[in-house]
Amino acid sequence: VISKNLLAASTKPIILVILKLGENYGYRIIQQVREISGGALDWSEPMLYPVLKRMEKEGLIKAKWKMIENKRFRRYYRLTDLGLAELDKEKAQWMTVHAAFSRLLEATAGLG
Amino acid sequence: MFDLENAVDRWKKAMGKSRAIQDGDLAELEAYLRDKVEDLIRQGLNEEEAFRRAEAEFAGAERLDGDFYRVHTRRWSGRPPWQTPRFVPALVWNYFKIALRKIRRQKGSAAITIGGLALAMTVCLLTILWIQYEFSYDKFHENGPDIFRIVAETRRDRSNRRDAAPIPLGPALAKTLPEVRKAVRINYGFLNERIESPQAVIFKNATCMTDPDFFTLFSFPLIQGDPRTVLSEPNSVVLSETAARRLFGNGNPVGRTLLFLDKKFPLTVSGVMKDVPKTSHLQFDFVVPIQMVDVWYKNVADWSGRWEDWSQVLCSTYLQLTPGADIPAVEAKIGRLVQENAPKADYRLSLQSLSKIHLHSADIAEGSFLQAPPLRIDQVRLFAAIAFIVLLIAAINYTNLNMARSLNRSKEIGIRKVAGASRLNIARQFLGEALVFSSLALCGALVSTVLLLPLFTSISGRDLEISLVPKIPLALSLLGLTAITAVASGLYPALVVSSFSPAKALKNRLRTSRQSFINLRRGLVAVQIVGSAVLTIVTAVILFQMRYVETKDLGYDRKNILVTGYPDQKQGSAFKSDLLRHPGILSVASGLPPTLGAEGRRMAGARISWEGKSPEADVPMDFALVDEIYLQTYRMTMAAGRFFSKEFPADLKGFVVNESAVRAMGLHDPIGKSFQLMNRTGRIIGVIKDFHIGTLRAKIAPAVFLYSPYVSVSIRLDPRNIPAAIRHIEATWKAYNPEKTFAYSFLEDDLDRLYDADRKAGRILVVFGLLSLAISGLGLFGLISFFAEQRTKEIGIRKILGASVLGLARELSAEFVVLVGGAIVAAWAVSYAIASRWLAGFAYRIPLSWWIFAGAGALVFALTLAAMGVKAFRAARANPVEALRYE
């Protein structure tokens, strides 16, 4: 299980990446994340919406209501240019941390 | 039948109530809900189950709400306005309202509880301030934690503990022990020695003769002069600001000359120090180099051989050790050093830390007048205990009244419980109310403390202050006091009331007659009465002891004695005979008042010997220089032999001792035995009846009189003519000392000062005792009125059936009589223990006679019964129709 803090910190970059794959909506995003992570990243589901809302307010993503199967509406999100740039930044940060972390782990590998 | 659309609509309505979720958000959440439901149905659940499971995810809607709010808000905390801050329990404003309403409705009992609590907290606050003050003694020294004083005791039986060390010890320690950074010796000059400047002369002074490191070891700040060098010249003197003003007016004293000791000894002022703080155990106005000892004591003894004398302990010594030094190791090294230098020494030395001197010196012989009288830690504990008892009594008042009233509030509690309040909620409400009460009481207590402080300062003789700038320890103790009061008074009611079952509470089935309640209440009342009775008895004992001290026959007549200086040796006898010309002056004697011990003239036992002295005898004695008029001036009586007199010139070389000295020396027929004090040898010519030398705390010490007509003057005045006599003395004084100020004091005032600490402590205790009696009286009064109220109907019916008022009143109070009686008996035991312990500090004390206990007990009994009687009588006299009307 992933700690609360790490979960909170990783929400934004993961949403950005998923939306880079294409338009998506809340419920599906949650499902995809759960599948990809093999169930380790299990977001408390309705909590996603305030996060999406905040990212929308910051201009990282854009939303549009779409009619599906002529029955009801869903709100679809897609990445903006700003969001793309933000993703690059986030990626760079995560990679820096990851690289440092792995190098340190290698260094300690011999120590048992 | 489950309908999904209906269910979603209901869900939407419920969610829509939230203040931060907007319509668009809600639609999106709905879409999510539906996605989830469809998904779950696909997995094989039926519609209803799927909806329940999906809906369950929104159970934390409150948090979701807050999360949405946080997206919009610019609030720094992100806390939505409809949520109470986390540290305030929900419903707190309602509780607050109820508490205030309660106070408004029941003004009488609220006044009793808040007033009682406020009084008790005032007592506690004053005590806290006072204790803080006592603990602040000697805390202003920068090197404080590393400073120790050497204490000597007899090697044989560890008795006779005193603040002294051999004279050469200090410098030797500083030189040889690496742990000892600095050592400072202090020797005290006699009080009432003459110090003269060109403008003025003073006789009352405290002179400290010490080593040059004095001002760097201790932190007595200098206004002028360098602490490192100010005492390095052998003829230098440092004086306090006040002394400088008295001797030199507003001029700069540095570099000017002061004549010490009958004009014989000129010293140059090398520095001025700030007045010594009151919270210092050392009190002095003048500091001179220790070499002055040689001159100072010349009248009585040759001091020159003492600088290398290891065989006896003669002067106070203070050490500054390196931080963290191992005290037992240092003590052992000191012991070895003493062993090397004085193999036959009959004393052993130990270290006492500076911070313990003020409160932990009860077993150390009363020191010199240069030291503020130490306070016994017992005294501090006694006060702390009293403050605690007073607070306890007030808390019990609250508990009792609150318990009684909470039964009347059973409906409120029932409703709260039905509306979903948990036991914890109710308990919290009651504790909260107690907190409201104790906070209000704290406000009252702060106001009354500020108002009472000047009075308390003057009766306690301490400069207490409660500053407006909050100090952390004080603020903490205030908060602590409030919290403790709240918990002590509110905890039990909170626990009991919260356990009510709502059904019974609403049906008003709660009975005040439940046995456990009654027992508990009885117990609390008993504790309260025990507390008040203990305080009353202890207060009475202290009062009687104080009166005993003030009126005890001291062995001399202390009334109408004026003490002043003398012009100089040549003119001494002319001055005395001129004084006697005035009819208001009955006699004039040379010699200081007999309060010798308090003046610090104690001679070590090793300097005294007599015919037939056994080698291990060690009798330190107080000594005084007097003339032949002394006995008659002070109206003392002889037990055997005769006093000095001009008719027997040979006697003038002799000694007069007191009865204690005879006993201590083990002499059966003392008259005519030879006696030696330092290097003066003579015969014992008389034995004077014992008289009190110091305070009544100390046993009368052995004392010896020497003849010498040249010291301060004691004048017995005719009480009918005192102002004229003083004018005559002043005129005579001016004739001999035209340019010098005339200074004098009355013996009685000086004695008062000597007993001051005890008298002041006694007065404070009396005030506290009365306060606590008032508080517990209030509480009992409130409680009895409640009982009477509870039994209104019973009383009404009894009256209709023909009961008499008197009989009813007796019936109502019968239960209390037994209770109060029992409590008083218990109080006797407790107060006997406390009072006898306190009295043990006095060598001369009143017996703890039964009538003090009986009297104080009767007083408490009568007061409680009177309070009860009034209430019971009123209840019994009420019109029965009024009582039964509502049936």
PDB file of C-alpha atoms in Angstrom, chain B residues 729-881:
ATOM      1  CA  ILE B 729      19.275  63.578  73.434  1.00  0.00           C
ATOM      2  CA  GLU B 730      19.476  65.134  69.998  1.00  0.00           C
ATOM      3  CA  ALA B 731      20.603  68.489  71.404  1.00  0.00           C
ATOM      4  CA  THR B 732      23.258  66.800  73.514  1.00  0.00           C
ATOM      5  CA  TRP B 733      24.353  64.782  70.518  1.00  0.00           C
ATOM      6  CA  LYS B 734      24.680  67.942  68.425  1.00  0.00           C
ATOM      7  CA  ALA B 735      26.747  69.577  71.136  1.00  0.00           C
ATOM      8  CA  TYR B 736      29.286  66.796  70.840  1.00  0.00           C
ATOM      9  CA  ASN B 737      28.958  66.230  67.069  1.00  0.00           C
ATOM     10  CA  PRO B 738      27.980  69.598  65.562  1.00  0.00           C
ATOM     11  CA  GLU B 739      28.104  68.525  61.942  1.00  0.00           C
ATOM     12  CA  LYS B 740      26.773  64.957  62.246  1.00  0.00           C
ATOM     13  CA  THR B 741      23.248  63.616  61.879  1.00  0.00           C
ATOM     14  CA  PHE B 742      21.618  62.097  64.931  1.00  0.00           C
ATOM     15  CA  ALA B 743      20.435  58.541  64.390  1.00  0.00           C
ATOM     16  CA  TYR B 744      18.642  56.314  66.886  1.00  0.00           C
ATOM     17  CA  SER B 745      16.192  53.448  67.103  1.00  0.00           C
ATOM     18  CA  PHE B 746      13.835  51.984  69.656  1.00  0.00           C
ATOM     19  CA  LEU B 747      14.626  48.524  70.891  1.00  0.00           C
ATOM     20  CA  GLU B 748      11.038  47.461  70.564  1.00  0.00           C
ATOM     21  CA  ASP B 749      11.005  48.279  66.858  1.00  0.00           C
ATOM     22  CA  ASP B 750      14.227  46.347  66.379  1.00  0.00           C
ATOM     23  CA  LEU B 751      12.763  43.370  68.186  1.00  0.00           C
ATOM     24  CA  ASP B 752       9.656  43.557  66.073  1.00  0.00           C
ATOM     25  CA  ARG B 753      11.851  43.304  63.035  1.00  0.00           C
ATOM     26  CA  LEU B 754      13.452  40.221  64.515  1.00  0.00           C
ATOM     27  CA  TYR B 755      10.115  38.454  64.868  1.00  0.00           C
ATOM     28  CA  ASP B 756       8.787  39.910  61.677  1.00  0.00           C
ATOM     29  CA  ALA B 757       8.978  36.860  59.470  1.00  0.00           C
ATOM     30  CA  ASP B 758       6.970  34.738  61.877  1.00  0.00           C
ATOM     31  CA  ARG B 759       4.447  37.401  62.661  1.00  0.00           C
ATOM     32  CA  LYS B 760       3.891  38.090  58.994  1.00  0.00           C
ATOM     33  CA  ALA B 761       3.516  34.420  58.197  1.00  0.00           C
ATOM     34  CA  GLY B 762       1.016  34.225  61.042  1.00  0.00           C
ATOM     35  CA  ARG B 763      -1.014  37.108  59.683  1.00  0.00           C
ATOM     36  CA  ILE B 764      -1.162  35.626  56.209  1.00  0.00           C
ATOM     37  CA  LEU B 765      -2.295  32.331  57.657  1.00  0.00           C
ATOM     38  CA  VAL B 766      -5.026  34.031  59.637  1.00  0.00           C
ATOM     39  CA  VAL B 767      -6.278  35.751  56.500  1.00  0.00           C
ATOM     40  CA  PHE B 768      -6.234  32.486  54.572  1.00  0.00           C
ATOM     41  CA  GLY B 769      -7.945  30.655  57.398  1.00  0.00           C
ATOM     42  CA  LEU B 770     -10.762  33.179  57.562  1.00  0.00           C
ATOM     43  CA  LEU B 771     -11.161  33.106  53.784  1.00  0.00           C
ATOM     44  CA  SER B 772     -11.475  29.364  53.733  1.00  0.00           C
ATOM     45  CA  LEU B 773     -13.994  29.421  56.551  1.00  0.00           C
ATOM     46  CA  ALA B 774     -16.031  31.900  54.545  1.00  0.00           C
ATOM     47  CA  ILE B 775     -15.821  29.732  51.462  1.00  0.00           C
ATOM     48  CA  SER B 776     -16.899  26.575  53.186  1.00  0.00           C
ATOM     49  CA  GLY B 777     -19.639  28.445  55.027  1.00  0.00           C
ATOM     50  CA  LEU B 778     -20.973  29.615  51.681  1.00  0.00           C
ATOM     51  CA  GLY B 779     -20.910  26.100  50.321  1.00  0.00           C
ATOM     52  CA  LEU B 780     -22.717  24.593  53.276  1.00  0.00           C
ATOM     53  CA  PHE B 781     -25.334  27.296  53.119  1.00  0.00           C
ATOM     54  CA  GLY B 782     -25.974  26.590  49.454  1.00  0.00           C
ATOM     55  CA  LEU B 783     -26.158  22.859  50.005  1.00  0.00           C
ATOM     56  CA  ILE B 784     -28.585  23.063  52.876  1.00  0.00           C
ATOM     57  CA  SER B 785     -30.871  25.359  50.943  1.00  0.00           C
ATOM     58  CA  PHE B 786     -30.912  22.783  48.219  1.00  0.00           C
ATOM     59  CA  PHE B 787     -31.815  20.002  50.616  1.00  0.00           C
ATOM     60  CA  ALA B 788     -34.554  22.080  52.125  1.00  0.00           C
ATOM     61  CA  GLU B 789     -35.900  22.801  48.657  1.00  0.00           C
ATOM     62  CA  GLN B 790     -35.901  19.121  47.794  1.00  0.00           C
ATOM     63  CA  ARG B 791     -37.944  18.345  50.818  1.00  0.00           C
ATOM     64  CA  THR B 792     -40.438  21.193  50.505  1.00  0.00           C
ATOM     65  CA  LYS B 793     -43.340  18.850  49.924  1.00  0.00           C
ATOM     66  CA  GLU B 794     -42.415  16.536  52.729  1.00  0.00           C
ATOM     67  CA  ILE B 795     -42.181  19.500  55.047  1.00  0.00           C
ATOM     68  CA  GLY B 796     -45.543  20.797  53.870  1.00  0.00           C
ATOM     69  CA  ILE B 797     -47.259  17.487  54.541  1.00  0.00           C
ATOM     70  CA  ARG B 798     -45.624  17.089  57.906  1.00  0.00           C
ATOM     71  CA  LYS B 799     -46.771  20.555  58.880  1.00  0.00           C
ATOM     72  CA  ILE B 800     -50.331  19.852  57.847  1.00  0.00           C
ATOM     73  CA  LEU B 801     -50.177  16.742  59.971  1.00  0.00           C
ATOM     74  CA  GLY B 802     -49.208  18.902  62.900  1.00  0.00           C
ATOM     75  CA  ALA B 803     -45.415  18.939  63.098  1.00  0.00           C
ATOM     76  CA  SER B 804     -43.990  21.901  64.980  1.00  0.00           C
ATOM     77  CA  VAL B 805     -41.540  24.342  63.393  1.00  0.00           C
ATOM     78  CA  LEU B 806     -38.879  23.527  65.941  1.00  0.00           C
ATOM     79  CA  GLY B 807     -39.325  19.806  65.489  1.00  0.00           C
ATOM     80  CA  LEU B 808     -39.042  20.144  61.711  1.00  0.00           C
ATOM     81  CA  ALA B 809     -35.947  22.295  61.955  1.00  0.00           C
ATOM     82  CA  ARG B 810     -34.410  19.684  64.227  1.00  0.00           C
ATOM     83  CA  GLU B 811     -35.402  16.922  61.854  1.00  0.00           C
ATOM     84  CA  LEU B 812     -33.833  18.745  58.895  1.00  0.00           C
ATOM     85  CA  SER B 813     -30.543  19.373  60.604  1.00  0.00           C
ATOM     86  CA  ALA B 814     -30.201  16.165  62.623  1.00  0.00           C
ATOM     87  CA  GLU B 815     -28.283  14.408  59.893  1.00  0.00           C
ATOM     88  CA  PHE B 816     -25.808  17.246  59.631  1.00  0.00           C
ATOM     89  CA  VAL B 817     -25.085  17.418  63.316  1.00  0.00           C
ATOM     90  CA  VAL B 818     -23.650  13.918  63.290  1.00  0.00           C
ATOM     91  CA  LEU B 819     -21.729  14.649  60.114  1.00  0.00           C
ATOM     92  CA  VAL B 820     -20.229  17.896  61.351  1.00  0.00           C
ATOM     93  CA  GLY B 821     -19.358  16.309  64.686  1.00  0.00           C
ATOM     94  CA  GLY B 822     -17.531  13.435  63.025  1.00  0.00           C
ATOM     95  CA  ALA B 823     -15.698  15.752  60.681  1.00  0.00           C
ATOM     96  CA  ILE B 824     -14.467  17.867  63.560  1.00  0.00           C
ATOM     97  CA  VAL B 825     -13.067  14.852  65.365  1.00  0.00           C
ATOM     98  CA  ALA B 826     -11.164  13.896  62.214  1.00  0.00           C
ATOM     99  CA  ALA B 827      -9.937  17.463  61.885  1.00  0.00           C
ATOM    100  CA  TRP B 828      -8.495  17.321  65.400  1.00  0.00           C
ATOM    101  CA  ALA B 829      -6.151  14.535  64.442  1.00  0.00           C
ATOM    102  CA  VAL B 830      -4.981  16.196  61.227  1.00  0.00           C
ATOM    103  CA  SER B 831      -4.476  19.608  62.750  1.00  0.00           C
ATOM    104  CA  TYR B 832      -2.659  18.178  65.753  1.00  0.00           C
ATOM    105  CA  ALA B 833      -0.091  16.712  63.389  1.00  0.00           C
ATOM    106  CA  ILE B 834       0.292  19.933  61.417  1.00  0.00           C
ATOM    107  CA  ALA B 835       0.363  22.280  64.402  1.00  0.00           C
ATOM    108  CA  SER B 836       2.843  20.276  66.429  1.00  0.00           C
ATOM    109  CA  ARG B 837       5.146  20.085  63.456  1.00  0.00           C
ATOM    110  CA  TRP B 838       4.982  23.841  62.992  1.00  0.00           C
ATOM    111  CA  LEU B 839       5.522  24.528  66.677  1.00  0.00           C
ATOM    112  CA  ALA B 840       8.527  22.232  66.701  1.00  0.00           C
ATOM    113  CA  GLY B 841      10.384  25.045  64.951  1.00  0.00           C
ATOM    114  CA  PHE B 842      10.189  27.140  68.138  1.00  0.00           C
ATOM    115  CA  ALA B 843      12.343  26.343  71.127  1.00  0.00           C
ATOM    116  CA  TYR B 844       9.862  28.271  73.275  1.00  0.00           C
ATOM    117  CA  ARG B 845       6.272  27.568  72.447  1.00  0.00           C
ATOM    118  CA  ILE B 846       2.760  27.257  73.736  1.00  0.00           C
ATOM    119  CA  PRO B 847       1.529  23.831  74.794  1.00  0.00           C
ATOM    120  CA  LEU B 848      -0.998  22.336  72.382  1.00  0.00           C
ATOM    121  CA  SER B 849      -3.746  22.367  74.924  1.00  0.00           C
ATOM    122  CA  TRP B 850      -7.068  20.663  74.443  1.00  0.00           C
ATOM    123  CA  TRP B 851      -9.048  23.860  74.716  1.00  0.00           C
ATOM    124  CA  ILE B 852      -7.622  25.254  71.465  1.00  0.00           C
ATOM    125  CA  PHE B 853      -8.991  22.202  69.714  1.00  0.00           C
ATOM    126  CA  ALA B 854     -12.247  22.237  71.611  1.00  0.00           C
ATOM    127  CA  GLY B 855     -12.715  25.962  71.063  1.00  0.00           C
ATOM    128  CA  ALA B 856     -11.957  25.937  67.339  1.00  0.00           C
ATOM    129  CA  GLY B 857     -14.109  22.825  66.941  1.00  0.00           C
ATOM    130  CA  ALA B 858     -16.970  24.473  68.761  1.00  0.00           C
ATOM    131  CA  LEU B 859     -16.604  27.547  66.571  1.00  0.00           C
ATOM    132  CA  VAL B 860     -16.806  25.557  63.345  1.00  0.00           C
ATOM    133  CA  PHE B 861     -19.658  23.502  64.778  1.00  0.00           C
ATOM    134  CA  ALA B 862     -21.589  26.592  65.807  1.00  0.00           C
ATOM    135  CA  LEU B 863     -21.043  28.349  62.490  1.00  0.00           C
ATOM    136  CA  THR B 864     -22.151  25.410  60.375  1.00  0.00           C
ATOM    137  CA  LEU B 865     -25.108  24.730  62.606  1.00  0.00           C
ATOM    138  CA  ALA B 866     -26.088  28.384  62.521  1.00  0.00           C
ATOM    139  CA  ALA B 867     -26.019  28.421  58.717  1.00  0.00           C
ATOM    140  CA  MET B 868     -28.019  25.231  58.702  1.00  0.00           C
ATOM    141  CA  GLY B 869     -30.386  26.369  61.405  1.00  0.00           C
ATOM    142  CA  VAL B 870     -31.347  29.529  59.553  1.00  0.00           C
ATOM    143  CA  LYS B 871     -32.160  27.581  56.422  1.00  0.00           C
ATOM    144  CA  ALA B 872     -33.910  24.748  58.149  1.00  0.00           C
ATOM    145  CA  PHE B 873     -35.956  27.126  60.222  1.00  0.00           C
ATOM    146  CA  ARG B 874     -37.015  29.105  57.196  1.00  0.00           C
ATOM    147  CA  ALA B 875     -37.990  25.964  55.306  1.00  0.00           C
ATOM    148  CA  ALA B 876     -39.961  24.700  58.254  1.00  0.00           C
ATOM    149  CA  ARG B 877     -41.778  27.969  58.696  1.00  0.00           C
ATOM    150  CA  ALA B 878     -42.875  28.256  55.067  1.00  0.00           C
ATOM    151  CA  ASN B 879     -46.582  28.080  54.394  1.00  0.00           C
ATOM    152  CA  PRO B 880     -47.468  24.441  53.610  1.00  0.00           C
ATOM    153  CA  VAL B 881     -50.056  25.585  51.055  1.00  0.00           C
TER     154      VAL B 881
END
